[in-house]
Coordinates of C-alpha atoms in Angstrom, one line a residue:
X166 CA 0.0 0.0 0.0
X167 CA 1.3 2.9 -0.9
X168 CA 2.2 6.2 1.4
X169 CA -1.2 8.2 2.4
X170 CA -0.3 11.9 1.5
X171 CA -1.7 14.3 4.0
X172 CA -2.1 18.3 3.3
X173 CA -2.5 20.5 6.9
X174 CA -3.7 23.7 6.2
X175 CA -2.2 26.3 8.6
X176 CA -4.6 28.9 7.9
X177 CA -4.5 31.2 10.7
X178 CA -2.0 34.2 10.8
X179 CA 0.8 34.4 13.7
X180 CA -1.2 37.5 14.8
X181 CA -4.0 35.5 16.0
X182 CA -2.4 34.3 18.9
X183 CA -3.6 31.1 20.3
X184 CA -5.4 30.1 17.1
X185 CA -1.9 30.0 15.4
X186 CA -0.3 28.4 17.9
X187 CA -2.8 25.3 18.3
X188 CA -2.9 24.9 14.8
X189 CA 1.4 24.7 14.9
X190 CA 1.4 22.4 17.3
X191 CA -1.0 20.0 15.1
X192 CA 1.7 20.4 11.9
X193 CA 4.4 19.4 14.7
X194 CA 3.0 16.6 16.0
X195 CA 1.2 15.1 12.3
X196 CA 4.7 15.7 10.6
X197 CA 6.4 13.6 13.1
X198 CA 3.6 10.9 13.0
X199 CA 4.3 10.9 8.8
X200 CA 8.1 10.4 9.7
X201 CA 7.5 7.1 11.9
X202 CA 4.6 5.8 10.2
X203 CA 5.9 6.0 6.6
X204 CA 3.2 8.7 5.5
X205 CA 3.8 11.9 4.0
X206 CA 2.8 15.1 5.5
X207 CA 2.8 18.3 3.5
X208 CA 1.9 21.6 5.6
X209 CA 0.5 24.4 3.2
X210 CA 0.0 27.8 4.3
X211 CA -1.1 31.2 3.2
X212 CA 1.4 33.1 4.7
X213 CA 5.3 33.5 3.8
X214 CA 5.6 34.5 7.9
X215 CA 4.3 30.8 8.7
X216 CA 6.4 29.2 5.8
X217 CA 9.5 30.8 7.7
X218 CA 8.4 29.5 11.6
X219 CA 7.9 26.3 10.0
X220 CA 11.5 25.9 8.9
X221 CA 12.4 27.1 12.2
X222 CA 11.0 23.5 13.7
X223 CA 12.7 21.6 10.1
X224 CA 9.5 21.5 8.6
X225 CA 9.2 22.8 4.7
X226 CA 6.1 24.3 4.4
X227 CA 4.7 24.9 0.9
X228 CA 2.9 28.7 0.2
X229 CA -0.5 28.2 -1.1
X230 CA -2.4 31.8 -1.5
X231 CA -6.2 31.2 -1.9
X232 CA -6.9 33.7 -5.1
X233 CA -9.9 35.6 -6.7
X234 CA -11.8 32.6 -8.2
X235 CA -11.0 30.4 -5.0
X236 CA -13.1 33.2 -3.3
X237 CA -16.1 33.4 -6.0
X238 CA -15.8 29.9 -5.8
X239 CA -17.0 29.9 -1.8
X240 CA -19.1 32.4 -1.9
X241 CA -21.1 30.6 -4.6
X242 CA -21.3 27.6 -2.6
X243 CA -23.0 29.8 0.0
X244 CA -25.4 30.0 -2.1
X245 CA -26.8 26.3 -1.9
X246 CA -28.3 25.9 -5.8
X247 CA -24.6 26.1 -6.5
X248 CA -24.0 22.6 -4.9
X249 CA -26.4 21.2 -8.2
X250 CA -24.1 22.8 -10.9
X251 CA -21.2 21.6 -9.3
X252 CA -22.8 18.4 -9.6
X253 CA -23.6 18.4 -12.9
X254 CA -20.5 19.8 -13.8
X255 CA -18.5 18.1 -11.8
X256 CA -16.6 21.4 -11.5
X257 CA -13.6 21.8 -8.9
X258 CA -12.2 24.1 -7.3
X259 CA -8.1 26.1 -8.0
X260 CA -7.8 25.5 -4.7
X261 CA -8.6 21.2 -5.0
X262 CA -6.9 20.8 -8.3
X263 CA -3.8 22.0 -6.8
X264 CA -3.6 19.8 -3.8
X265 CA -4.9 16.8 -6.7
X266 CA -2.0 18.1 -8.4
X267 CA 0.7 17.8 -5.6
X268 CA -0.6 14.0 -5.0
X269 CA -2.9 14.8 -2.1
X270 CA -5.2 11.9 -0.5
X271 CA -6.4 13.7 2.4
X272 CA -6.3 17.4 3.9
X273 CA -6.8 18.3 6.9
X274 CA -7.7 21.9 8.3
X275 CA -6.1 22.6 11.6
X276 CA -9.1 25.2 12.3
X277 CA -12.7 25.5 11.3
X278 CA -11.6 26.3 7.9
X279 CA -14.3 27.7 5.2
X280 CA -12.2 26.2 2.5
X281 CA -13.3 22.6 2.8
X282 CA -16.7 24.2 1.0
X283 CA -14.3 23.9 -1.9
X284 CA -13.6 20.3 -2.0
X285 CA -15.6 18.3 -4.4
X286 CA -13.4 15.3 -4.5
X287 CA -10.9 15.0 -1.6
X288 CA -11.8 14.0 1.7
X289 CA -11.4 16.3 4.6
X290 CA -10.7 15.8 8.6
X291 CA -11.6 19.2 10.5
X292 CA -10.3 20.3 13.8
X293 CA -13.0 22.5 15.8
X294 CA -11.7 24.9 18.4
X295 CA -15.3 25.9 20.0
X296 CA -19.7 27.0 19.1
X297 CA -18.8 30.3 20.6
X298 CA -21.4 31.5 18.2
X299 CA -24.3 29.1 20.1
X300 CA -22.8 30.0 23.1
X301 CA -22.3 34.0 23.5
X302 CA -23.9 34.8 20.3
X303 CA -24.7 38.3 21.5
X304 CA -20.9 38.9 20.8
X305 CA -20.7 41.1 17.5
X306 CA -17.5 39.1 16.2
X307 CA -19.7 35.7 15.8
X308 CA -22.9 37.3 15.2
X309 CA -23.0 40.5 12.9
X310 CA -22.7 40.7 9.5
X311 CA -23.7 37.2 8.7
X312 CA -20.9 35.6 11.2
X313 CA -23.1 33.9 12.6
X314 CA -24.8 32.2 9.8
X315 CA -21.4 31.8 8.0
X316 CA -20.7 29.4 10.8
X317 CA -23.7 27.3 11.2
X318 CA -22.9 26.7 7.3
X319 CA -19.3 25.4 8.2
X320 CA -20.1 23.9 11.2
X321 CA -22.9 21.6 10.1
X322 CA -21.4 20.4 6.6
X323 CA -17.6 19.8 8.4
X324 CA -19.5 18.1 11.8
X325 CA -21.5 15.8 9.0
X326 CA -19.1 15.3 6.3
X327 CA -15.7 15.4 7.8
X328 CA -14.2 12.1 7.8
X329 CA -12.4 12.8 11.3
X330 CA -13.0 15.8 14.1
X331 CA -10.8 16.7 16.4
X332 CA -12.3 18.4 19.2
X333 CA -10.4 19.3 22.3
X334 CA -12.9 19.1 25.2
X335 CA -15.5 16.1 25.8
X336 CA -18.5 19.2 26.3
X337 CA -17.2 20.3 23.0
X338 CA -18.1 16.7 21.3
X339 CA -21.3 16.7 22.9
X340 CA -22.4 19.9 21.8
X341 CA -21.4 19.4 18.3
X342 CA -23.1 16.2 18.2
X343 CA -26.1 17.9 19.8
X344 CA -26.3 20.8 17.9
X345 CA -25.6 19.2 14.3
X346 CA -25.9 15.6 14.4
X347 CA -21.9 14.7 14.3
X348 CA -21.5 10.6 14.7
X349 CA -19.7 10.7 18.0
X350 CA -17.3 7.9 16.6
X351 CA -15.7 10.6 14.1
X352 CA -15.1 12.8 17.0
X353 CA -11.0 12.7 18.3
X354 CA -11.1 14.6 21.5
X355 CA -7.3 16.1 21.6
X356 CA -6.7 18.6 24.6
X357 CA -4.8 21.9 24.0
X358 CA -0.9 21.8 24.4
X359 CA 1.1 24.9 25.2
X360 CA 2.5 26.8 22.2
X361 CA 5.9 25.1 21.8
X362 CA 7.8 28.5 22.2
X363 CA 6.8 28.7 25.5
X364 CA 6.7 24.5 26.6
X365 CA 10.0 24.2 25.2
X366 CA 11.6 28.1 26.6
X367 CA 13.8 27.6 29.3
X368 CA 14.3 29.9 32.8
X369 CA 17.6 32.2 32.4
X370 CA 17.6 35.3 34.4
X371 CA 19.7 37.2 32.4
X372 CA 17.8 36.6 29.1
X373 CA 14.2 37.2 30.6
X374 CA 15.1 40.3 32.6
X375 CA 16.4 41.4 28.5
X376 CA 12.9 40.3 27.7
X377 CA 11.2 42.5 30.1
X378 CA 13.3 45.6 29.7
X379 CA 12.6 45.2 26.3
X380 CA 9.0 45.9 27.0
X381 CA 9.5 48.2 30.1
X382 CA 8.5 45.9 32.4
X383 CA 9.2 44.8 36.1
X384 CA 8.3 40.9 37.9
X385 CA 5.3 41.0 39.7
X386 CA 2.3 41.6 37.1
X387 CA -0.9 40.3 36.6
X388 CA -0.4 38.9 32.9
X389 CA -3.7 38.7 30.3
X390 CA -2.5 37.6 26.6
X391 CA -5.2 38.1 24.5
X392 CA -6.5 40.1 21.1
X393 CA -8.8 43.0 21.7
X394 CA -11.9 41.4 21.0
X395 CA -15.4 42.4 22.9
X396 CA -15.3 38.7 24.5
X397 CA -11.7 39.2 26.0
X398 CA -13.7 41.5 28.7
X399 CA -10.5 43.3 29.2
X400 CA -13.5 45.6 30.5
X401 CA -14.3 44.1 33.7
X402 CA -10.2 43.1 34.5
X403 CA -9.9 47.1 34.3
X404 CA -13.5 47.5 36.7
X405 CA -11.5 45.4 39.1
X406 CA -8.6 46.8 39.5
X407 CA -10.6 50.0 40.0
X408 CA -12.2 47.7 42.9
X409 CA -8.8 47.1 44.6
X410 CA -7.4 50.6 44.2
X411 CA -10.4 52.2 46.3
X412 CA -9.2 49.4 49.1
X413 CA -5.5 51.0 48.5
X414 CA -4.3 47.7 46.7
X415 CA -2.3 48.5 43.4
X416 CA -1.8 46.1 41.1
X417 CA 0.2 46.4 37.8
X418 CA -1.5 44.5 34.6
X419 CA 0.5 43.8 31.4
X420 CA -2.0 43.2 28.3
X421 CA -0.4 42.2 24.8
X422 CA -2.3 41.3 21.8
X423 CA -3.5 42.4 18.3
X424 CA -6.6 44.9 17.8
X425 CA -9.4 43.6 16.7
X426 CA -11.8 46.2 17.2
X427 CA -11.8 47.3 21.2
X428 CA -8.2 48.9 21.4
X429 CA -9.2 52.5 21.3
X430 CA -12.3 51.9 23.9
X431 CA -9.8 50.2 26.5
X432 CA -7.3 52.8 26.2
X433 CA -9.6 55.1 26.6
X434 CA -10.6 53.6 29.7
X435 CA -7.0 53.2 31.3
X436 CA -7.0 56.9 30.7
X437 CA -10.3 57.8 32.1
X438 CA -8.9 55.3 35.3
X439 CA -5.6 57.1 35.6
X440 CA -4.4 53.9 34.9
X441 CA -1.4 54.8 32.6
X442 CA 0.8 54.0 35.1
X443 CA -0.2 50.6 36.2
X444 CA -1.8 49.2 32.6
X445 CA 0.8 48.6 30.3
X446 CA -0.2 47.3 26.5
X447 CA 2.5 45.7 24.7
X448 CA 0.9 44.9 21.4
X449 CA 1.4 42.3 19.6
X450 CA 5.2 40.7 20.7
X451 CA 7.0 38.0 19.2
X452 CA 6.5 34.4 19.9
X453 CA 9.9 33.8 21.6
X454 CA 9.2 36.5 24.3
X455 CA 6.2 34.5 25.8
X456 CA 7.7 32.7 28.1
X457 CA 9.9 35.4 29.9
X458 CA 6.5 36.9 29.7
X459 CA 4.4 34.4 31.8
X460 CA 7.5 33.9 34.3
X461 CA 8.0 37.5 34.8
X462 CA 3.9 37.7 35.9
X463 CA 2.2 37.3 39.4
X464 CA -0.4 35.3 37.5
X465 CA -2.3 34.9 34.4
X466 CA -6.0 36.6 34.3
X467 CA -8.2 35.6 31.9
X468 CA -11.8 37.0 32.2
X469 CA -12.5 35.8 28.0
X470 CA -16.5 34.5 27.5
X471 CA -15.2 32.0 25.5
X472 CA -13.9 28.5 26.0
X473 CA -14.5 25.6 26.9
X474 CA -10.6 25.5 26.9
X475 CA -8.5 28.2 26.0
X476 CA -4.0 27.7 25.7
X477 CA -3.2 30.6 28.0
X478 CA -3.7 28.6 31.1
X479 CA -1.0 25.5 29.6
X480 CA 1.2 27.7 29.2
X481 CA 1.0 29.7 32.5
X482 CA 1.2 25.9 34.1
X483 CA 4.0 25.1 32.0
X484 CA 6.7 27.9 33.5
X485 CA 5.2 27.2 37.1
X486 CA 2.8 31.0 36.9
X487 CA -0.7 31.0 38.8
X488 CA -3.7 30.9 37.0
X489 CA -6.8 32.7 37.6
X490 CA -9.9 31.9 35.6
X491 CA -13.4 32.3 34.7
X492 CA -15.6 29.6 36.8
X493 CA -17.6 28.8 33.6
X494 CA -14.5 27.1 32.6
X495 CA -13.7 25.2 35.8
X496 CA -13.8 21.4 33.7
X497 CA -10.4 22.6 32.3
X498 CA -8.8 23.9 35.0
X499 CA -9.8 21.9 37.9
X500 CA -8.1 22.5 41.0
X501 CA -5.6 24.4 39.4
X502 CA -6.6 28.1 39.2
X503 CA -8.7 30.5 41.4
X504 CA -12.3 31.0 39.9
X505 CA -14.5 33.9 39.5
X506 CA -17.5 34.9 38.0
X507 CA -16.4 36.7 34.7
X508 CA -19.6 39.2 35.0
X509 CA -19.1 40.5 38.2
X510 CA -15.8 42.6 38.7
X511 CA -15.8 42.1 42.3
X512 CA -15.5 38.5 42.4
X513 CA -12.4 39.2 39.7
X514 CA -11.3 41.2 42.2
X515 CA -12.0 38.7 45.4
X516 CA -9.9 36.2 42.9
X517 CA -6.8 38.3 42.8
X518 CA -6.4 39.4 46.6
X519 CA -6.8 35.6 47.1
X520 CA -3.5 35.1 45.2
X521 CA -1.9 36.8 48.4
X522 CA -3.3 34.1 50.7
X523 CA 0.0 32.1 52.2
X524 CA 0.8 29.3 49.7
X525 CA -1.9 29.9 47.6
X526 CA 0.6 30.1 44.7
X527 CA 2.7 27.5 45.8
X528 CA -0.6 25.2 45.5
X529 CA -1.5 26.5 42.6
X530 CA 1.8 26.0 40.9
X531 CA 2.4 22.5 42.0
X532 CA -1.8 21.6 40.8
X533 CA -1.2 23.4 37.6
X534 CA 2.2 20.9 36.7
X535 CA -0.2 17.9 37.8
X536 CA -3.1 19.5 35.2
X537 CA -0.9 20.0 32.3
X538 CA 0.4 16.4 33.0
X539 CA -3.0 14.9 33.0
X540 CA -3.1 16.9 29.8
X541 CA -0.4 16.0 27.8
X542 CA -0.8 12.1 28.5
X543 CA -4.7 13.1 27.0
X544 CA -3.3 14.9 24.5
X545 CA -1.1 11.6 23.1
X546 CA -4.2 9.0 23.7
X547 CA -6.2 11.3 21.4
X548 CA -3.5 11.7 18.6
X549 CA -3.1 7.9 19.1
X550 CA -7.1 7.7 18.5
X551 CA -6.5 10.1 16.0
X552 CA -3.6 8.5 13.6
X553 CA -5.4 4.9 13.9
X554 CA -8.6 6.5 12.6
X555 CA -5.8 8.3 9.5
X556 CA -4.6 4.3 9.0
X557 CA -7.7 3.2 8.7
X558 CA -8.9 5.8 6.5
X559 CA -5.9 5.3 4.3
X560 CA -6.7 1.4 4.0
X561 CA -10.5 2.7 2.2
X562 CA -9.1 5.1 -0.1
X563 CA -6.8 2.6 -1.7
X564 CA -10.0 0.3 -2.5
X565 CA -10.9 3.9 -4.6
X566 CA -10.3 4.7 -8.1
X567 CA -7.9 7.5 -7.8

């Protein structure tokens, strides 16, 4: 039997944050597997930046820019009818002829990817991050504009015709299977993993004080990583700090991310606070600097809507930093962070004076290595689960006609 040929699609720019880095720890891991099992992995991406990172880990990633009549080509198939001349004409897509073209079996999207609309012939496994759109759809980045129904298309054609899904929480799987009739037995349930530049970083003093001068920063800062979206609630992190400064507490926040929309109404609100002094924004900073980041905080806060599981609290865990974290999300964190209720600012606030509590952090530290333990051993069972279901796949596509 010949080699199965895989395509991952790294879709997402390195600006996204988390939704880049989940997505490079998938090509990691699925190269590798093609190594020891004989297949052959090919990792495609839009981006030159991501071609570049990818050679960083030894990995020669192939550029593949979605053009004008890839685009007329979804939007068509938006439009349903379309599905009927496609049909008759048996019509693909640029984008599928040139994966055909490069030998391709299977592709698989490392995110909830609208270009498997533009497969006709290839099969497709999909990896699912979250329903964020079911579950806070009053959020104007999954709900205006026709997000919102842009999704429930992808969703419900990749939960029924994806021949694998990788989700990364059980809820997850059960909602998906709920909400649009996914066969739980083409569900892989693969836990988050830390973004490799911070699992693999290593403590040196001298090199993350460089990081943090670099920035203009000192140890000892509450730490939130995140895009300026509505649904980070930056908002009610900056409410309570307000909370703690009328009891005479002052505490320093770092926040570093991309705009998307909320970075003038923040910064605005630091101002309005007199926070300039004790709100620092970073922007956007380079992969590499993460770690020194997360060591150099107090704790990560993270009062985001939307989970079930999100990466910053693996990578707090992995360099030994405190987590604290909405109680909505407690099935990821378990013991391993303080909760809060991420509507009320007080109980934000509650959470971060309970950080001072004698060896609260110590505790937390010490659960958090035992969570991203019981993680990673998850995390290989499901790409286990997830590389049988690729052999088994591989064994019905050589009984086609190809």
């Amino acid at each position: 039997m010949r080699p199965l040929r895989l395509a991952v699609m790294l879709e997402q720019a390195i600006e996204v944050g988390g939704g880049f880095q989940q997505p490079l720890n998938d090509a990691l891991w699925l190269h590798d597997w093609g190594k020891k099992s004989g297949n052959v992995v090919v990792v495609y991406s839009p981006y030159p930046r991501t071609i570049e990172v990818l050679k960083e880990f030894g990995i020669e990633g192939r550029l593949l820019k979605f053009g004008v009549l890839d685009h007329g080509f979804l939007f068509l198939k938006y439009c349903r009818p379309f599905d009927l001349i496609q049909i008759a004409l048996k019509a693909k897509s640029l984008f599928e002829r040139t994966l055909i073209k490069d030998g391709i079996d299977v592709i698989h999207f490392t995110s909830t990817s609208k270009r498997h609309l533009l497969l006709y012939q290839l099969p497709f496994t999909m990896t699912i991050f979250d329903g964020c759109h079911r579950d806070t759809p009053e959020f104007p980045e999954v709900r205006a504009f026709g997000e919102f129904e842009r999704r429930e298309i992808l969703f419900s054609l990749a939960c029924t015709k994806a021949a694998i899904v990788i989700a990364n929480a059980p809820e997850l799987v059960d909602s998906l299977c709920r909400r649009y009739a996914m066969e739980r037995d083409r569900a892989v349930c693969i836990p988050l993993s830390p973004s490799p530049y911070v699992a693999q970083s290593t403590k040196d003093g001298a090199t993350d004080a460089a990081v943090l001068r670099k920035h203009g920063l000192e140890p000892g800062y509450l730490f939130y990583p995140a895009q300026f979206w509505p649904h980070k609630n930056h908002m009610t992190l900056l409410r309570a700090l307000s909370l703690l400064r009328e009891k005479g507490i002052t505490e320093r926040l770092v926040l570093c991310g991309s705009d998307r929309g909320t970075f003038e109404r923040i910064d605005a609100a630091i101002a309005a606070c007199g926070f300039s002094k004790q709100v620092s924004i970073i922007g956007f900073v380079d992969s590499s600097d993460l770690g020194a980041l997360y060591r150099g905080a107090s704790a990560l806060v993270m009062p985001s809507y939307f989970g079930p599981t999100n990466m910053p609290p693996l990578e707090a865990w992995a360099v030994g930093t405190p987590v604290i974290y909405p109680e909505a999300f407690k099935g990821q964190v378990g013991d391993a962070a303080i909760l809060f209720d991420y509507d009320e600012p007080q109980s934000l606030a509650d959470a971060i004076l309970a950080l001072r509590m004698d060896g609260t952090r110590e505790r937390l530290c010490e659960a958090g290595y035992r969570r991203l333990e019981q993680f990673t051993a998850e995390s290989k069972l499901g790409q286990e689960r997830f590389t049988q279901q690729m052999q088994r796949l591989k064994h019905r596509l050589a009984l086609t006609l190809r």
